PDB file of C-alpha atoms in Angstrom:
ATOM      1  CA  UNK A  31      -5.040  48.641 106.368  1.00 54.00           C
ATOM      2  CA  UNK A  32      -3.158  51.727 105.146  1.00 54.00           C
ATOM      3  CA  UNK A  33      -3.317  53.216 101.672  1.00 52.00           C
ATOM      4  CA  UNK A  34       0.065  51.774 100.601  1.00 54.00           C
ATOM      5  CA  UNK A  35      -1.047  48.200 101.448  1.00 55.00           C
ATOM      6  CA  UNK A  36      -4.294  48.671  99.512  1.00 52.00           C
ATOM      7  CA  UNK A  37      -2.371  50.040  96.533  1.00 54.00           C
ATOM      8  CA  UNK A  38       0.079  47.086  96.526  1.00 49.00           C
ATOM      9  CA  UNK A  39      -2.801  44.541  96.754  1.00 52.00           C
ATOM     10  CA  UNK A  40      -4.618  46.289  93.874  1.00 52.00           C
ATOM     11  CA  UNK A  41      -1.458  46.204  91.722  1.00 51.00           C
ATOM     12  CA  UNK A  42      -0.926  42.481  92.544  1.00 48.00           C
ATOM     13  CA  UNK A  43      -4.480  41.629  91.572  1.00 49.00           C
ATOM     14  CA  UNK A  44      -4.167  43.545  88.294  1.00 46.00           C
ATOM     15  CA  UNK A  45      -0.860  41.821  87.516  1.00 46.00           C
ATOM     16  CA  UNK A  46      -2.406  38.373  88.149  1.00 45.00           C
ATOM     17  CA  UNK A  47      -5.400  39.196  85.919  1.00 44.00           C
ATOM     18  CA  UNK A  48      -3.134  40.512  83.158  1.00 45.00           C
ATOM     19  CA  UNK A  49      -0.780  37.501  83.330  1.00 44.00           C
ATOM     20  CA  UNK A  50      -3.688  35.040  83.310  1.00 46.00           C
ATOM     21  CA  UNK A  51      -5.266  36.589  80.223  1.00 45.00           C
ATOM     22  CA  UNK A  52      -1.945  36.569  78.376  1.00 44.00           C
ATOM     23  CA  UNK A  53      -1.362  32.932  79.269  1.00 41.00           C
ATOM     24  CA  UNK A  54      -4.859  32.004  78.041  1.00 42.00           C
ATOM     25  CA  UNK A  55      -4.273  33.977  74.831  1.00 41.00           C
ATOM     26  CA  UNK A  56      -0.916  32.283  74.273  1.00 39.00           C
ATOM     27  CA  UNK A  57      -2.321  28.820  74.992  1.00 41.00           C
ATOM     28  CA  UNK A  58      -5.237  29.416  72.596  1.00 41.00           C
ATOM     29  CA  UNK A  59      -2.865  30.465  69.799  1.00 40.00           C
ATOM     30  CA  UNK A  60      -0.610  27.468  70.418  1.00 38.00           C
ATOM     31  CA  UNK A  61      -3.634  25.188  70.121  1.00 41.00           C
ATOM     32  CA  UNK A  62      -4.607  26.856  66.827  1.00 41.00           C
ATOM     33  CA  UNK A  63      -1.101  26.485  65.345  1.00 38.00           C
ATOM     34  CA  UNK A  64      -1.342  24.122  62.316  1.00 38.00           C
ATOM     35  CA  UNK A  65       0.524  20.849  62.717  1.00 40.00           C
ATOM     36  CA  UNK A  66       3.118  20.313  60.009  1.00 36.00           C
ATOM     37  CA  UNK A  67       2.688  16.889  58.460  1.00 38.00           C
ATOM     38  CA  UNK A  68       3.769  15.232  55.254  1.00 38.00           C
ATOM     39  CA  UNK A  69       0.369  15.911  53.756  1.00 38.00           C
ATOM     40  CA  UNK A  70       0.863  19.682  54.056  1.00 37.00           C
ATOM     41  CA  UNK A  71       3.532  19.317  51.369  1.00 40.00           C
ATOM     42  CA  UNK A  72       1.270  17.508  48.952  1.00 39.00           C
ATOM     43  CA  UNK A  73      -0.022  20.076  46.478  1.00 45.00           C
ATOM     44  CA  UNK A  74       0.556  23.649  47.647  1.00 51.00           C
ATOM     45  CA  UNK A  75       3.895  24.003  45.862  1.00 47.00           C
ATOM     46  CA  UNK A  76       2.349  22.749  42.588  1.00 51.00           C
ATOM     47  CA  UNK A  77      -0.727  24.946  42.471  1.00 56.00           C
ATOM     48  CA  UNK A  78       0.745  27.182  39.752  1.00 52.00           C
ATOM     49  CA  UNK A  79       1.087  24.239  37.344  1.00 62.00           C
ATOM     50  CA  UNK A  80      -1.798  23.307  34.981  1.00 70.00           C
ATOM     51  CA  UNK A  81      -3.879  20.450  36.332  1.00 78.00           C
ATOM     52  CA  UNK A  82      -4.229  17.916  33.504  1.00 80.00           C
ATOM     53  CA  UNK A  83      -7.179  16.357  35.353  1.00 72.00           C
ATOM     54  CA  UNK A  84      -9.199  19.561  34.601  1.00 74.00           C
ATOM     55  CA  UNK A  85      -8.417  19.339  30.857  1.00 70.00           C
ATOM     56  CA  UNK A  86     -10.574  16.866  28.938  1.00 63.00           C
ATOM     57  CA  UNK A  87      -8.326  16.981  25.857  1.00 78.00           C
ATOM     58  CA  UNK A  88      -6.734  13.623  25.061  1.00 86.00           C
ATOM     59  CA  UNK A  89      -3.972  13.123  22.480  1.00 89.00           C
ATOM     60  CA  UNK A  90      -3.744   9.329  22.834  1.00 91.00           C
ATOM     61  CA  UNK A  91       0.013   9.536  23.478  1.00 92.00           C
ATOM     62  CA  UNK A  92       2.013   8.293  26.428  1.00 93.00           C
ATOM     63  CA  UNK A  93       3.346  11.040  28.721  1.00 91.00           C
ATOM     64  CA  UNK A  94       5.085  11.187  32.041  1.00 91.00           C
ATOM     65  CA  UNK A  95       2.940  12.697  34.804  1.00 93.00           C
ATOM     66  CA  UNK A  96       3.121  13.699  38.468  1.00 91.00           C
ATOM     67  CA  UNK A  97       0.089  12.434  40.446  1.00 94.00           C
ATOM     68  CA  UNK A  98      -0.704  14.259  43.682  1.00 91.00           C
ATOM     69  CA  UNK A  99      -3.222  13.269  46.367  1.00 93.00           C
ATOM     70  CA  UNK A 100      -4.628  14.762  49.584  1.00 90.00           C
ATOM     71  CA  UNK A 101      -3.059  12.064  51.727  1.00 90.00           C
ATOM     72  CA  UNK A 102       0.113   9.991  51.721  1.00 90.00           C
ATOM     73  CA  UNK A 103       0.284   7.081  49.294  1.00 93.00           C
ATOM     74  CA  UNK A 104       2.509   4.012  49.359  1.00 93.00           C
ATOM     75  CA  UNK A 105       2.814   0.708  47.585  1.00 93.00           C
ATOM     76  CA  UNK A 106       1.426  -1.350  50.480  1.00 93.00           C
ATOM     77  CA  UNK A 107      -1.583   0.633  51.693  1.00 93.00           C
ATOM     78  CA  UNK A 108      -2.534   1.700  48.159  1.00 94.00           C
ATOM     79  CA  UNK A 109      -1.679  -1.540  46.380  1.00 94.00           C
ATOM     80  CA  UNK A 110      -5.120  -1.687  44.684  1.00 95.00           C
ATOM     81  CA  UNK A 111      -4.685   1.781  43.226  1.00 96.00           C
ATOM     82  CA  UNK A 112      -1.200   1.010  41.879  1.00 96.00           C
ATOM     83  CA  UNK A 113      -2.453  -2.312  40.518  1.00 96.00           C
ATOM     84  CA  UNK A 114      -5.242  -0.488  38.666  1.00 96.00           C
ATOM     85  CA  UNK A 115      -2.720   2.087  37.379  1.00 97.00           C
ATOM     86  CA  UNK A 116      -0.636  -0.787  35.977  1.00 96.00           C
ATOM     87  CA  UNK A 117      -3.701  -2.490  34.449  1.00 96.00           C
ATOM     88  CA  UNK A 118      -4.515   0.758  32.661  1.00 96.00           C
ATOM     89  CA  UNK A 119      -1.070   0.678  31.021  1.00 96.00           C
ATOM     90  CA  UNK A 120       0.635   2.895  33.544  1.00 96.00           C
ATOM     91  CA  UNK A 121       4.301   2.485  34.515  1.00 96.00           C
ATOM     92  CA  UNK A 122       5.741   3.842  37.746  1.00 95.00           C
ATOM     93  CA  UNK A 123       8.842   5.993  37.462  1.00 90.00           C
ATOM     94  CA  UNK A 124      10.233   5.093  40.854  1.00 88.00           C
ATOM     95  CA  UNK A 125       8.512   4.605  44.192  1.00 90.00           C
ATOM     96  CA  UNK A 126       5.933   6.995  45.707  1.00 92.00           C
ATOM     97  CA  UNK A 127       7.565   9.943  47.466  1.00 87.00           C
ATOM     98  CA  UNK A 128       8.076  10.177  51.216  1.00 83.00           C
ATOM     99  CA  UNK A 129       7.423  13.887  51.726  1.00 80.00           C
ATOM    100  CA  UNK A 130       5.088  14.645  48.854  1.00 83.00           C
ATOM    101  CA  UNK A 131       1.775  12.813  48.686  1.00 89.00           C
ATOM    102  CA  UNK A 132       2.055  11.340  45.241  1.00 92.00           C
ATOM    103  CA  UNK A 133       4.169   9.568  42.635  1.00 94.00           C
ATOM    104  CA  UNK A 134       5.462   9.885  39.107  1.00 92.00           C
ATOM    105  CA  UNK A 135       4.338   7.584  36.339  1.00 94.00           C
ATOM    106  CA  UNK A 136       3.898   7.255  32.590  1.00 94.00           C
ATOM    107  CA  UNK A 137       0.523   6.482  31.048  1.00 96.00           C
ATOM    108  CA  UNK A 138      -1.322   6.916  27.772  1.00 95.00           C
ATOM    109  CA  UNK A 139      -3.268  10.167  27.653  1.00 93.00           C
ATOM    110  CA  UNK A 140      -6.539   8.680  26.501  1.00 93.00           C
ATOM    111  CA  UNK A 141     -10.003   8.604  28.000  1.00 92.00           C
ATOM    112  CA  UNK A 142      -9.744   4.867  28.703  1.00 94.00           C
ATOM    113  CA  UNK A 143      -6.291   5.074  30.315  1.00 95.00           C
ATOM    114  CA  UNK A 144      -5.378   8.319  32.020  1.00 94.00           C
ATOM    115  CA  UNK A 145      -9.018   9.452  31.985  1.00 92.00           C
ATOM    116  CA  UNK A 146     -10.170   6.299  33.713  1.00 94.00           C
ATOM    117  CA  UNK A 147      -7.539   6.609  36.436  1.00 96.00           C
ATOM    118  CA  UNK A 148      -8.441  10.276  37.052  1.00 94.00           C
ATOM    119  CA  UNK A 149     -12.171   9.465  37.288  1.00 93.00           C
ATOM    120  CA  UNK A 150     -11.567   6.733  39.834  1.00 94.00           C
ATOM    121  CA  UNK A 151      -8.994   8.356  42.126  1.00 95.00           C
ATOM    122  CA  UNK A 152      -9.335  12.103  41.408  1.00 92.00           C
ATOM    123  CA  UNK A 153      -5.667  13.083  41.719  1.00 93.00           C
ATOM    124  CA  UNK A 154      -4.117  16.394  40.747  1.00 91.00           C
ATOM    125  CA  UNK A 155      -2.165  15.593  37.578  1.00 92.00           C
ATOM    126  CA  UNK A 156       0.785  17.605  36.288  1.00 89.00           C
ATOM    127  CA  UNK A 157       2.631  16.708  33.112  1.00 87.00           C
ATOM    128  CA  UNK A 158       6.260  15.995  33.977  1.00 84.00           C
ATOM    129  CA  UNK A 159       7.829  17.376  30.850  1.00 72.00           C
ATOM    130  CA  UNK A 160      11.528  17.360  30.045  1.00 63.00           C
ATOM    131  CA  UNK A 161      12.873  20.915  30.150  1.00 60.00           C
ATOM    132  CA  UNK A 162      16.074  22.219  28.638  1.00 57.00           C
ATOM    133  CA  UNK A 163      18.246  24.403  30.847  1.00 55.00           C
ATOM    134  CA  UNK A 164      19.222  27.736  29.333  1.00 58.00           C
ATOM    135  CA  UNK A 165      22.075  29.198  31.366  1.00 55.00           C
ATOM    136  CA  UNK A 166      22.118  32.506  29.519  1.00 55.00           C
ATOM    137  CA  UNK A 167      18.594  33.285  30.764  1.00 56.00           C
ATOM    138  CA  UNK A 168      19.480  32.173  34.298  1.00 56.00           C
ATOM    139  CA  UNK A 169      22.475  34.447  34.484  1.00 56.00           C
ATOM    140  CA  UNK A 170      20.479  37.401  33.210  1.00 56.00           C
ATOM    141  CA  UNK A 171      17.814  36.799  35.839  1.00 54.00           C
ATOM    142  CA  UNK A 172      20.171  36.512  38.834  1.00 55.00           C
ATOM    143  CA  UNK A 173      22.591  39.147  37.491  1.00 56.00           C
ATOM    144  CA  UNK A 174      25.758  37.150  37.947  1.00 56.00           C
ATOM    145  CA  UNK A 175      27.707  38.790  35.146  1.00 53.00           C
ATOM    146  CA  UNK A 176      28.305  42.175  36.853  1.00 56.00           C
ATOM    147  CA  UNK A 177      28.928  40.470  40.177  1.00 54.00           C
ATOM    148  CA  UNK A 178      31.580  38.034  38.970  1.00 55.00           C
ATOM    149  CA  UNK A 179      32.851  38.618  35.436  1.00 54.00           C
ATOM    150  CA  UNK A 180      33.372  42.368  35.696  1.00 57.00           C
ATOM    151  CA  UNK A 181      35.652  41.953  38.681  1.00 56.00           C
ATOM    152  CA  UNK A 182      38.482  40.611  36.516  1.00 50.00           C
ATOM    153  CA  UNK A 183      37.321  41.364  32.998  1.00 53.00           C
ATOM    154  CA  UNK A 184      37.368  37.715  31.865  1.00 50.00           C
ATOM    155  CA  UNK A 185      36.437  35.944  35.046  1.00 51.00           C
ATOM    156  CA  UNK A 186      38.858  34.368  37.484  1.00 54.00           C
ATOM    157  CA  UNK A 187      41.982  33.205  35.682  1.00 53.00           C
ATOM    158  CA  UNK A 188      43.195  30.887  38.459  1.00 56.00           C
ATOM    159  CA  UNK A 189      46.584  29.143  38.593  1.00 62.00           C
ATOM    160  CA  UNK A 190      48.058  25.655  38.503  1.00 65.00           C
ATOM    161  CA  UNK A 191      47.351  25.143  42.213  1.00 70.00           C
ATOM    162  CA  UNK A 192      43.641  25.972  41.915  1.00 69.00           C
ATOM    163  CA  UNK A 193      40.762  23.492  41.966  1.00 75.00           C
ATOM    164  CA  UNK A 194      37.344  24.333  40.498  1.00 78.00           C
ATOM    165  CA  UNK A 195      34.120  22.619  41.539  1.00 80.00           C
ATOM    166  CA  UNK A 196      31.238  22.589  39.022  1.00 81.00           C
ATOM    167  CA  UNK A 197      27.628  21.918  39.955  1.00 82.00           C
ATOM    168  CA  UNK A 198      26.154  21.363  36.531  1.00 80.00           C
ATOM    169  CA  UNK A 199      24.661  18.734  34.196  1.00 80.00           C
ATOM    170  CA  UNK A 200      27.733  16.512  34.525  1.00 83.00           C
ATOM    171  CA  UNK A 201      30.907  15.972  32.501  1.00 84.00           C
ATOM    172  CA  UNK A 202      31.859  13.744  29.568  1.00 84.00           C
ATOM    173  CA  UNK A 203      35.391  12.692  30.404  1.00 82.00           C
ATOM    174  CA  UNK A 204      35.871  11.125  26.963  1.00 83.00           C
ATOM    175  CA  UNK A 205      35.241  14.420  25.167  1.00 80.00           C
ATOM    176  CA  UNK A 206      38.152  15.741  23.071  1.00 76.00           C
ATOM    177  CA  UNK A 207      38.169  18.992  24.988  1.00 72.00           C
ATOM    178  CA  UNK A 208      38.489  17.329  28.398  1.00 76.00           C
ATOM    179  CA  UNK A 209      41.738  16.016  29.858  1.00 71.00           C
ATOM    180  CA  UNK A 210      40.749  13.131  32.114  1.00 73.00           C
ATOM    181  CA  UNK A 211      43.778  13.676  34.344  1.00 72.00           C
ATOM    182  CA  UNK A 212      42.296  17.024  35.353  1.00 75.00           C
ATOM    183  CA  UNK A 213      39.151  15.420  36.821  1.00 81.00           C
ATOM    184  CA  UNK A 214      39.989  14.649  40.445  1.00 81.00           C
ATOM    185  CA  UNK A 215      36.509  13.908  41.838  1.00 83.00           C
ATOM    186  CA  UNK A 216      32.979  13.145  40.625  1.00 81.00           C
ATOM    187  CA  UNK A 217      29.545  12.957  42.231  1.00 84.00           C
ATOM    188  CA  UNK A 218      26.241  12.168  40.480  1.00 84.00           C
ATOM    189  CA  UNK A 219      23.291  13.594  42.472  1.00 79.00           C
ATOM    190  CA  UNK A 220      20.662  12.406  39.949  1.00 76.00           C
ATOM    191  CA  UNK A 221      21.102   8.720  39.259  1.00 77.00           C
ATOM    192  CA  UNK A 222      24.130   7.967  41.466  1.00 80.00           C
ATOM    193  CA  UNK A 223      26.318   6.956  38.489  1.00 82.00           C
ATOM    194  CA  UNK A 224      29.773   5.776  39.542  1.00 83.00           C
ATOM    195  CA  UNK A 225      31.372   6.990  36.323  1.00 83.00           C
ATOM    196  CA  UNK A 226      31.375  10.517  34.852  1.00 84.00           C
ATOM    197  CA  UNK A 227      28.556  11.279  32.437  1.00 83.00           C
ATOM    198  CA  UNK A 228      26.781  14.385  31.162  1.00 82.00           C
ATOM    199  CA  UNK A 229      22.974  14.654  30.979  1.00 77.00           C
ATOM    200  CA  UNK A 230      22.761  17.473  28.394  1.00 72.00           C
ATOM    201  CA  UNK A 231      26.269  18.622  27.546  1.00 75.00           C
ATOM    202  CA  UNK A 232      26.322  21.912  29.382  1.00 76.00           C
ATOM    203  CA  UNK A 233      28.587  20.741  32.197  1.00 80.00           C
ATOM    204  CA  UNK A 234      31.175  19.491  29.719  1.00 81.00           C
ATOM    205  CA  UNK A 235      31.136  22.812  27.872  1.00 77.00           C
ATOM    206  CA  UNK A 236      31.678  24.764  31.078  1.00 77.00           C
ATOM    207  CA  UNK A 237      34.462  22.448  32.275  1.00 79.00           C
ATOM    208  CA  UNK A 238      36.229  22.771  28.896  1.00 75.00           C
ATOM    209  CA  UNK A 239      36.242  26.545  29.294  1.00 70.00           C
ATOM    210  CA  UNK A 240      37.997  26.244  32.641  1.00 70.00           C
ATOM    211  CA  UNK A 241      40.519  23.690  31.322  1.00 67.00           C
ATOM    212  CA  UNK A 242      41.350  25.856  28.323  1.00 56.00           C
ATOM    213  CA  UNK A 243      42.350  24.881  24.802  1.00 49.00           C
ATOM    214  CA  UNK A 244      39.915  23.264  22.414  1.00 44.00           C
ATOM    215  CA  UNK A 245      38.985  22.960  18.806  1.00 44.00           C
ATOM    216  CA  UNK A 246      38.464  26.299  17.037  1.00 38.00           C
ATOM    217  CA  UNK A 247      36.295  24.636  14.426  1.00 41.00           C
ATOM    218  CA  UNK A 248      33.499  24.134  16.920  1.00 42.00           C
ATOM    219  CA  UNK A 249      30.779  26.738  17.079  1.00 38.00           C
ATOM    220  CA  UNK A 250      29.213  28.372  20.192  1.00 44.00           C
ATOM    221  CA  UNK A 251      25.773  26.891  19.766  1.00 46.00           C
ATOM    222  CA  UNK A 252      23.980  23.612  20.354  1.00 45.00           C
ATOM    223  CA  UNK A 253      22.006  21.092  18.354  1.00 45.00           C
ATOM    224  CA  UNK A 254      19.487  19.169  20.416  1.00 45.00           C
ATOM    225  CA  UNK A 255      21.218  18.241  23.671  1.00 43.00           C
ATOM    226  CA  UNK A 256      24.785  18.611  22.396  1.00 45.00           C
ATOM    227  CA  UNK A 257      26.707  21.837  23.019  1.00 41.00           C
ATOM    228  CA  UNK A 258      29.535  23.054  20.829  1.00 42.00           C
ATOM    229  CA  UNK A 259      32.202  25.603  21.772  1.00 40.00           C
ATOM    230  CA  UNK A 260      34.656  27.835  19.999  1.00 38.00           C
ATOM    231  CA  UNK A 261      37.802  27.893  22.091  1.00 39.00           C
ATOM    232  CA  UNK A 262      41.464  28.560  21.546  1.00 40.00           C
ATOM    233  CA  UNK A 263      41.892  31.553  23.840  1.00 43.00           C
ATOM    234  CA  UNK A 264      40.627  33.065  27.078  1.00 43.00           C
ATOM    235  CA  UNK A 265      36.855  33.591  26.850  1.00 42.00           C
ATOM    236  CA  UNK A 266      34.366  34.640  29.444  1.00 45.00           C
ATOM    237  CA  UNK A 267      31.139  32.790  30.016  1.00 44.00           C
ATOM    238  CA  UNK A 268      29.326  35.826  28.624  1.00 44.00           C
ATOM    239  CA  UNK A 269      31.251  35.682  25.321  1.00 45.00           C
ATOM    240  CA  UNK A 270      30.446  32.019  24.847  1.00 44.00           C
ATOM    241  CA  UNK A 271      26.793  31.958  25.917  1.00 44.00           C
ATOM    242  CA  UNK A 272      25.543  35.528  25.319  1.00 40.00           C
ATOM    243  CA  UNK A 273      25.622  35.873  21.478  1.00 37.00           C
TER     244      UNK A 273
END
């Protein structure tokens, strides 16, 4: 056997050894790859929220909570748990979720109600409070004003052939500042309402800016969940919501 043949055989053996080790390494890593299941979504996205189950303070008032578990729950397989939740005064706010291991429900925050349920089933409990959207803070955080408003001074003026789509809290088509004939389509992504409605007034206020006109006696502030605008000219979103 000449030197060239020996050299080729040596290279072939080295290649086979190298390829085999890489295949074994790849196969080992594939086997170690975590399998994505519904349960992986259960609590990791909620870890930054306070766990009510770790707080022994009870105010004896009914609150709405999110209950999270380490495995999937449903009304059939966990019927005993949901029956106990009901017997403790709990009320389900909809069915258990498909892709998050838990459910939302209202129950009295007392040692004999919420406390008893926590002691028996050990869920992670997060208070599902009602939050109020503040668009001025959102726009400051994502810096939309320089990106949009500055381009034309007062936003996009549009024309009679333009259509504007709003993704907001809804719209009150009976409001004095809204012309119903200008609403050409409506979709409720929250409760599936078939008729226009507004959940906190903000969508109506934004739509009224786009439609123009309005009552100059209204003020650019809000009381509770109702928003009031000062219109009567061309105003930017910044002028109305950045006092």
